[in-house]
Amino acid sequence: MSNNLYRQKILILDFGSQYTQLIARRVRETKVYCEIHPFNMGLGKIKTFSPKGIILSGGPASVYDRDAPMAEGAVLELGVPVLGICYGMQFLTHLLGGTVARAVDREYGNATITIEDDKDLFHGLGKGAAETVWMSHGDRIDRVPKGFEVLARSKNSPVSAMVDRERKFFGVQFHPEVAHTPEGPKILRNFLFRVCSCKPSWTMTSFVRRTIRGLREKVGDGRVICGLSGGVDSSVTAVLLHKAIGKNLSCILVDNGLLRRGEAQEVMEIFRGYMSMGLHLVDASRHFMGHLKGVTDPEEKRKIIGREFISIFEKKARELGGAEFLAQGTLYPDVIESISFKGPSATIKSHHNVGGLPDVMKLTLVEPLRELFKDEVRQVGLELNLPRELVMRQPFPGPGLAVRILGELTGERLDILRSADVIVEEEIKKAGLYEKVWQSFAVLLPVRTVGVMGDERTYENVVAVRVVDSLDAMTADWSRVPYEVLGAISNRIINSVNGVNRVVYDISSKPPSTIEWE
Ligand code: XMP
């Protein structure tokens, strides 16, 4: 989709901060469109992008490092307002002739700043107000560049915020984008609306309209194939395409036999209402089970499932014949990861359900969600009238229950896990937690333990319950689920799922653990 579809845009230059994505989310929450690009984005590209304002992110470097990331100085000559955050502010200062000093002690955590000037960036906070902010920096500004004034101070940072009003350059030493800076959203809004004169025009209604138009332009009379998994990303992708090109879209749902109970049928039901013509279910459960027989190594399982998915999908697509395009539900975080220059996000690459498909099939990719964060995709789903249960579905891994059954997969073990999984989902929903946590599911362990039921000794399976909180799956913490809810899950599983006599709760965070067990 062309960038020029969105006129009110903010450019975020990424200097490698772990918070860069958060800046983007905060900006989008105000209904202003923004994109993240690497700090060294060329001037020509920036001009084409034509931002209403530029935010320079934080980053782990010091401007004195030999390989410190530096944006082109000419960025500051575009006549566009700039907000430097932490390293971004130090970069501004360094470039414009102020003094950045190595702090004796790194300042990390909550700090209090005093507002000295509340005309624009701090509008509404009040002159003299003391605000709690989140600091995370080694260097600090000792002398502002020529033309700048100090806007706020803290005990450890004589310059916590600064401005050059003539050029509309702002710098803040703290992080307005994190939740620990309570007035952060207000400060960002002031920059976007008061300083950059943005209008809140980025809404999902306008996204849907523009995207459908863009898809029609791109695809024309071409045929598009789309893999449907029942997850929110592929569902929204399919419905957008269906609205844009109608019967020229064919959706394929491959039932690999590793889905949750009744899932394939449920998805078919929902989509039949939308697109009765182009919906194809391939029941390949026996095929997958055959290939997975005797396999216990997690990576081998994943490889087999990925390979067989491609082969089945490709075969079905060939049968349907004549497509030039392949639709994929790629989201903005995946895009950022693949372009990110430095910083922690570059090193973690998650798994792709349809990795390899476009290459094998020689099809042109259509990725209508490339610009969206997950929560925005959900809003689009609701906008498109998809059922809420589908829109709010938790993420589910491509290899399905295979990575939640440790050891060999058998029909019987799949059955046990499915029954336990239903209970976890029901109880988590009943407790009102389903949409609050990132994921909640059961895992079947490859060990048996001794138990007692009635007067009988039992020797049966263990189910682990995993519930995690996360923003983006890159890091996660185990959810502090109330004991009563855990108790109810455990009781129901042990009492009603044959073959299980013990339930344990996983209290590991990611890193060093991962969310899935395999
Ligand atoms: P991990 O286990 O790596 O998972 O912490 C991070 C997130 O990714 C999901 N996941 C997958 N998603 N294909 C996917 O589309 C996969 O192969 C896959 N493996 C894990 C996982 O559920 C979690 O949300």
Coordinates of C-alpha atoms in Angstrom, one line a residue, residues 52-410:
K52 CA 4.5 16.1 9.6
G53 CA 7.0 15.5 12.4
I54 CA 10.0 13.3 13.2
I55 CA 10.6 11.4 16.5
L56 CA 14.2 10.3 17.2
S57 CA 14.0 7.2 19.4
G58 CA 16.2 6.3 22.3
G59 CA 19.0 3.8 21.9
P60 CA 21.6 2.0 23.9
A61 CA 24.6 3.9 22.4
S62 CA 26.5 6.9 23.6
V63 CA 27.1 9.7 21.1
Y64 CA 30.7 9.3 21.9
D65 CA 30.9 5.6 20.9
R66 CA 33.0 5.1 17.8
D67 CA 30.1 3.5 15.9
A68 CA 27.3 5.6 17.4
P69 CA 24.3 5.6 15.1
M70 CA 24.0 9.0 13.5
A71 CA 21.1 10.2 11.3
E72 CA 21.8 12.5 8.4
G73 CA 22.3 16.0 9.7
A74 CA 20.2 17.3 6.8
V75 CA 17.1 15.7 8.5
L76 CA 17.2 18.8 10.7
E77 CA 17.0 21.1 7.7
L78 CA 13.6 19.9 6.4
G79 CA 11.6 22.5 8.4
V80 CA 9.8 19.6 10.1
P81 CA 9.3 19.5 13.9
V82 CA 11.6 17.0 15.7
L83 CA 11.2 15.3 19.1
G84 CA 14.4 13.6 20.4
I85 CA 13.8 11.0 23.1
C86 CA 16.8 10.1 25.3
Y87 CA 19.5 9.1 22.9
G88 CA 17.5 11.0 20.2
M89 CA 17.9 14.2 22.4
Q90 CA 21.6 13.5 22.9
F91 CA 22.0 13.1 19.2
L92 CA 20.3 16.5 18.6
T93 CA 22.4 18.1 21.2
H94 CA 25.7 16.7 19.9
L95 CA 24.8 17.6 16.3
L96 CA 23.8 21.1 17.1
G97 CA 26.8 22.0 19.3
G98 CA 25.6 21.5 22.8
T99 CA 27.4 19.4 25.4
V100 CA 26.6 15.8 26.1
A101 CA 28.3 14.6 29.3
R102 CA 29.0 11.1 30.4
A103 CA 27.0 10.8 33.6
V104 CA 28.9 9.5 36.6
D105 CA 26.0 7.2 37.4
R106 CA 23.5 5.7 35.0
E107 CA 20.1 7.1 35.8
Y108 CA 17.5 4.3 35.7
G109 CA 14.0 4.2 36.9
N110 CA 11.5 6.7 38.2
A111 CA 12.6 10.3 38.6
T112 CA 10.8 13.6 39.3
I113 CA 11.1 16.5 36.9
T114 CA 10.1 20.1 37.5
I115 CA 8.3 21.8 34.6
E116 CA 9.8 25.2 33.9
D117 CA 7.8 26.1 30.9
D118 CA 4.4 24.7 29.9
K119 CA 3.7 26.5 26.6
D120 CA 3.7 23.6 24.2
L121 CA 5.2 20.2 24.9
F122 CA 4.1 20.4 28.6
H123 CA 0.9 22.2 27.9
G124 CA -1.7 21.4 30.5
L125 CA 0.8 20.1 33.1
G126 CA 1.4 23.5 34.7
K127 CA 4.5 25.6 35.3
G128 CA 6.3 24.4 38.4
A129 CA 4.6 21.1 38.4
A130 CA 6.5 18.0 39.6
E131 CA 6.0 15.0 37.2
T132 CA 7.1 11.4 37.6
V133 CA 8.9 10.2 34.5
W134 CA 10.9 7.1 33.5
M135 CA 14.6 7.6 32.9
S136 CA 17.0 5.2 31.4
H137 CA 20.2 6.9 30.3
G138 CA 23.9 7.0 30.9
D139 CA 24.8 10.3 29.2
R140 CA 23.1 13.6 30.0
I141 CA 22.9 17.1 28.5
D142 CA 25.1 19.6 30.4
R143 CA 24.7 22.5 28.0
V144 CA 21.9 23.0 25.5
P145 CA 22.8 23.9 21.9
K146 CA 22.5 27.6 20.8
G147 CA 18.9 28.7 20.4
F148 CA 17.6 26.1 22.9
E149 CA 15.9 26.7 26.3
V150 CA 15.5 24.4 29.2
L151 CA 11.9 23.2 29.6
A152 CA 12.3 20.9 32.6
R153 CA 15.0 19.8 35.1
S154 CA 15.5 16.9 37.5
K155 CA 18.0 16.4 40.3
N156 CA 20.3 14.3 38.1
S157 CA 19.6 15.9 34.7
P158 CA 20.0 19.7 34.6
V159 CA 18.3 19.5 31.2
S160 CA 15.4 17.0 31.3
A161 CA 13.7 18.6 28.4
M162 CA 14.6 21.4 26.0
V163 CA 13.3 23.3 23.0
D164 CA 14.3 25.5 20.1
R165 CA 11.0 27.1 19.4
E166 CA 12.0 28.7 16.2
R167 CA 12.9 25.4 14.6
K168 CA 10.4 23.4 16.6
F169 CA 13.1 21.0 17.9
F170 CA 12.3 19.3 21.2
G171 CA 14.3 16.9 23.4
V172 CA 13.3 14.9 26.4
Q173 CA 15.7 12.9 28.5
F174 CA 13.0 10.6 29.8
H175 CA 10.7 8.2 28.0
P176 CA 7.2 9.6 27.5
E177 CA 6.1 6.4 25.7
V178 CA 6.3 4.0 28.7
A179 CA 3.6 3.5 31.2
H180 CA 5.9 4.6 34.0
T181 CA 5.6 8.2 32.7
P182 CA 2.0 8.9 33.7
E183 CA 1.7 12.1 31.7
G184 CA 3.6 10.6 28.7
P185 CA 0.5 10.3 26.5
K186 CA -0.3 14.0 27.1
I187 CA 3.2 15.0 26.3
L188 CA 3.2 13.0 23.0
R189 CA -0.2 14.4 22.1
N190 CA 1.1 17.9 22.6
F191 CA 3.9 17.2 20.2
L192 CA 1.7 15.7 17.6
F193 CA -1.3 18.1 17.8
R194 CA 0.1 21.4 19.1
V195 CA 3.6 21.3 17.6
C196 CA 3.1 19.2 14.4
S197 CA -0.5 20.2 13.8
C198 CA -1.5 16.6 13.0
K199 CA -5.2 15.7 12.7
P200 CA -6.4 12.5 14.3
S201 CA -7.4 10.9 11.0
W202 CA -5.9 7.4 11.3
T203 CA -8.9 5.3 12.1
M204 CA -9.7 1.7 11.2
T205 CA -12.7 2.8 9.2
S206 CA -10.5 4.8 7.0
F207 CA -7.9 2.0 6.9
V208 CA -10.6 -0.4 5.7
R209 CA -11.8 1.9 3.0
R210 CA -8.3 2.8 1.7
T211 CA -7.1 -0.8 1.9
I212 CA -9.9 -2.2 -0.1
R213 CA -9.3 0.4 -2.8
G214 CA -5.5 -0.3 -2.7
L215 CA -6.1 -4.1 -3.0
R216 CA -8.3 -3.6 -6.1
E217 CA -5.6 -1.5 -7.7
K218 CA -2.9 -4.0 -6.9
V219 CA -4.7 -7.2 -7.8
G220 CA -7.0 -6.0 -10.7
D221 CA -8.6 -9.0 -12.3
G222 CA -5.9 -11.3 -10.8
R223 CA -6.7 -14.3 -8.7
V224 CA -5.5 -14.5 -5.1
I225 CA -5.0 -17.6 -2.9
C226 CA -5.1 -17.1 0.9
G227 CA -4.3 -19.6 3.6
L228 CA -6.9 -19.4 6.4
S229 CA -5.9 -20.6 9.8
G230 CA -8.8 -19.3 11.9
G231 CA -6.5 -16.9 13.6
V232 CA -7.4 -13.2 13.6
D233 CA -4.6 -12.2 11.1
S234 CA -5.5 -14.5 8.3
S235 CA -9.2 -14.1 8.9
V236 CA -9.0 -10.3 8.6
T237 CA -6.8 -10.6 5.6
A238 CA -9.3 -12.9 3.9
V239 CA -12.3 -10.8 4.6
L240 CA -10.6 -7.6 3.4
L241 CA -9.6 -9.4 0.2
H242 CA -13.1 -10.8 -0.2
K243 CA -14.6 -7.3 0.1
A244 CA -12.1 -6.0 -2.5
I245 CA -12.1 -8.8 -5.1
G246 CA -15.0 -11.1 -4.3
K247 CA -14.9 -14.4 -6.1
N248 CA -11.4 -13.9 -7.4
L249 CA -10.2 -14.9 -3.9
S250 CA -9.8 -18.6 -2.9
C251 CA -9.2 -19.4 0.7
I252 CA -7.7 -22.7 1.8
L253 CA -7.9 -24.1 5.3
V254 CA -5.6 -27.0 5.8
D255 CA -6.7 -29.1 8.7
N256 CA -3.4 -30.6 9.8
G257 CA -5.1 -32.6 12.6
L258 CA -3.3 -30.5 15.1
L259 CA -6.0 -27.9 15.7
R260 CA -8.1 -27.5 18.8
R261 CA -11.3 -29.4 19.3
G262 CA -13.9 -28.5 16.6
E263 CA -11.7 -25.6 15.3
A264 CA -11.7 -26.4 11.6
Q265 CA -15.5 -26.8 11.5
E266 CA -16.0 -23.6 13.5
V267 CA -13.8 -21.6 11.1
M268 CA -15.6 -23.1 8.1
E269 CA -19.0 -22.1 9.7
I270 CA -18.0 -18.5 10.2
F271 CA -16.5 -18.1 6.8
R272 CA -19.3 -19.8 4.9
G273 CA -21.4 -16.8 5.9
Y274 CA -18.9 -14.6 4.1
M275 CA -17.7 -16.4 1.1
S276 CA -19.4 -19.6 0.3
M277 CA -17.8 -19.9 -3.1
G278 CA -14.1 -19.6 -2.5
L279 CA -13.7 -21.5 0.7
H280 CA -11.9 -24.9 0.6
L281 CA -11.2 -27.2 3.5
V282 CA -8.5 -29.8 3.0
D283 CA -8.6 -32.5 5.7
A284 CA -5.0 -33.6 5.9
S285 CA -5.0 -34.9 9.5
R286 CA -4.1 -38.5 8.5
H287 CA -1.4 -37.3 6.2
F288 CA 0.2 -35.2 9.0
M289 CA -0.1 -37.9 11.6
G290 CA 1.5 -40.3 9.2
H291 CA 4.5 -38.1 8.8
L292 CA 4.8 -37.4 12.5
K293 CA 4.7 -41.0 13.6
G294 CA 7.5 -41.8 15.9
V295 CA 8.9 -38.2 15.8
T296 CA 9.8 -36.7 19.2
D297 CA 12.4 -34.0 18.4
P298 CA 10.7 -30.6 18.5
E299 CA 12.6 -29.1 15.6
E300 CA 12.0 -32.1 13.5
K301 CA 8.2 -31.9 14.3
R302 CA 8.2 -28.2 13.2
K303 CA 10.1 -28.9 10.0
I304 CA 7.9 -31.8 9.0
I305 CA 4.7 -29.8 9.7
G306 CA 6.1 -26.8 7.8
R307 CA 7.2 -28.9 4.8
E308 CA 3.9 -30.9 4.6
F309 CA 1.8 -27.7 5.0
I310 CA 3.6 -26.2 2.0
S311 CA 3.2 -29.4 -0.1
I312 CA -0.5 -29.7 0.7
F313 CA -1.3 -26.1 0.3
E314 CA 0.6 -25.9 -3.0
K315 CA -1.2 -29.0 -4.3
K316 CA -4.6 -27.6 -3.5
A317 CA -3.7 -24.2 -5.0
R318 CA -2.6 -26.0 -8.2
E319 CA -5.9 -27.8 -8.3
L320 CA -7.8 -24.6 -8.0
G321 CA -5.5 -23.2 -10.7
G322 CA -4.4 -19.8 -12.1
A323 CA -3.6 -17.6 -9.1
E324 CA -1.0 -14.9 -9.4
F325 CA -1.1 -13.7 -5.8
L326 CA -0.7 -15.1 -2.4
A327 CA -2.2 -13.3 0.6
Q328 CA -0.5 -13.3 3.9
G329 CA -1.4 -11.8 7.3
T330 CA 2.0 -10.3 7.9
L331 CA 1.8 -7.6 10.7
Y332 CA 3.8 -4.5 11.3
P333 CA 6.0 -6.0 14.1
D334 CA 7.3 -8.6 11.6
V335 CA 8.0 -5.8 9.1
I336 CA 9.9 -3.8 11.8
E337 CA 11.9 -6.9 12.8
S338 CA 13.0 -7.5 9.2
I339 CA 14.1 -3.8 8.7
S340 CA 15.3 -3.0 12.2
F341 CA 18.9 -2.0 12.1
K342 CA 20.0 -2.4 15.6
G343 CA 18.4 -3.1 18.9
P344 CA 16.9 -6.1 20.6
S345 CA 14.1 -6.7 18.2
A346 CA 16.5 -7.5 15.4
T347 CA 17.7 -10.7 17.1
I348 CA 14.5 -12.5 17.8
K349 CA 12.8 -13.9 14.8
S350 CA 9.6 -15.7 15.3
H351 CA 8.2 -18.6 13.3
H352 CA 6.3 -18.2 10.1
N353 CA 3.3 -20.4 9.4
V354 CA 3.7 -20.2 5.7
G355 CA 7.4 -19.6 5.5
G356 CA 8.7 -20.6 2.1
L357 CA 5.3 -20.6 0.3
P358 CA 5.8 -17.5 -1.8
D359 CA 9.2 -18.7 -3.1
V360 CA 8.0 -22.2 -3.9
M361 CA 4.8 -21.1 -5.6
K362 CA 6.3 -18.1 -7.4
L363 CA 3.4 -15.9 -6.4
T364 CA 3.4 -12.2 -5.7
L365 CA 2.7 -11.5 -2.1
V366 CA -0.3 -9.4 -0.9
E367 CA 0.0 -8.3 2.7
P368 CA -2.8 -5.9 3.5
L369 CA -2.0 -5.8 7.3
R370 CA 1.7 -4.9 6.9
E371 CA 1.1 -1.6 8.6
L372 CA -0.9 -2.7 11.6
F373 CA -0.2 -3.7 15.1
K374 CA -2.2 -6.7 16.5
D375 CA -4.7 -4.5 18.4
E376 CA -5.3 -2.5 15.2
V377 CA -6.0 -5.8 13.3
R378 CA -8.5 -6.7 16.0
Q379 CA -10.2 -3.3 15.5
V380 CA -10.3 -3.9 11.8
G381 CA -11.9 -7.3 12.4
L382 CA -14.6 -5.8 14.5
E383 CA -15.1 -3.1 11.9
L384 CA -15.6 -5.8 9.3
N385 CA -18.2 -7.5 11.6
L386 CA -16.2 -10.6 12.2
P387 CA -17.5 -12.4 15.4
R388 CA -15.9 -11.1 18.5
E389 CA -14.7 -14.7 19.6
L390 CA -12.7 -14.9 16.4
V391 CA -11.4 -11.4 16.6
M392 CA -10.2 -11.7 20.2
R393 CA -8.8 -15.2 19.7
Q394 CA -5.4 -15.7 21.4
P395 CA -2.4 -16.5 19.1
F396 CA -2.1 -20.1 18.2
P397 CA 1.2 -21.6 16.8
G398 CA 1.3 -22.8 13.2
P399 CA 2.4 -26.3 14.2
G400 CA -0.6 -26.4 16.5
L401 CA -1.0 -28.8 19.3
A402 CA 2.1 -30.7 18.1
V403 CA 4.3 -28.3 20.0
R404 CA 2.2 -28.7 23.1
I405 CA 2.4 -32.5 23.2
L406 CA 5.9 -33.3 24.3
G407 CA 7.2 -36.5 22.9
E408 CA 5.4 -38.6 20.3
L409 CA 2.1 -37.5 18.9
T410 CA -0.7 -40.1 19.0

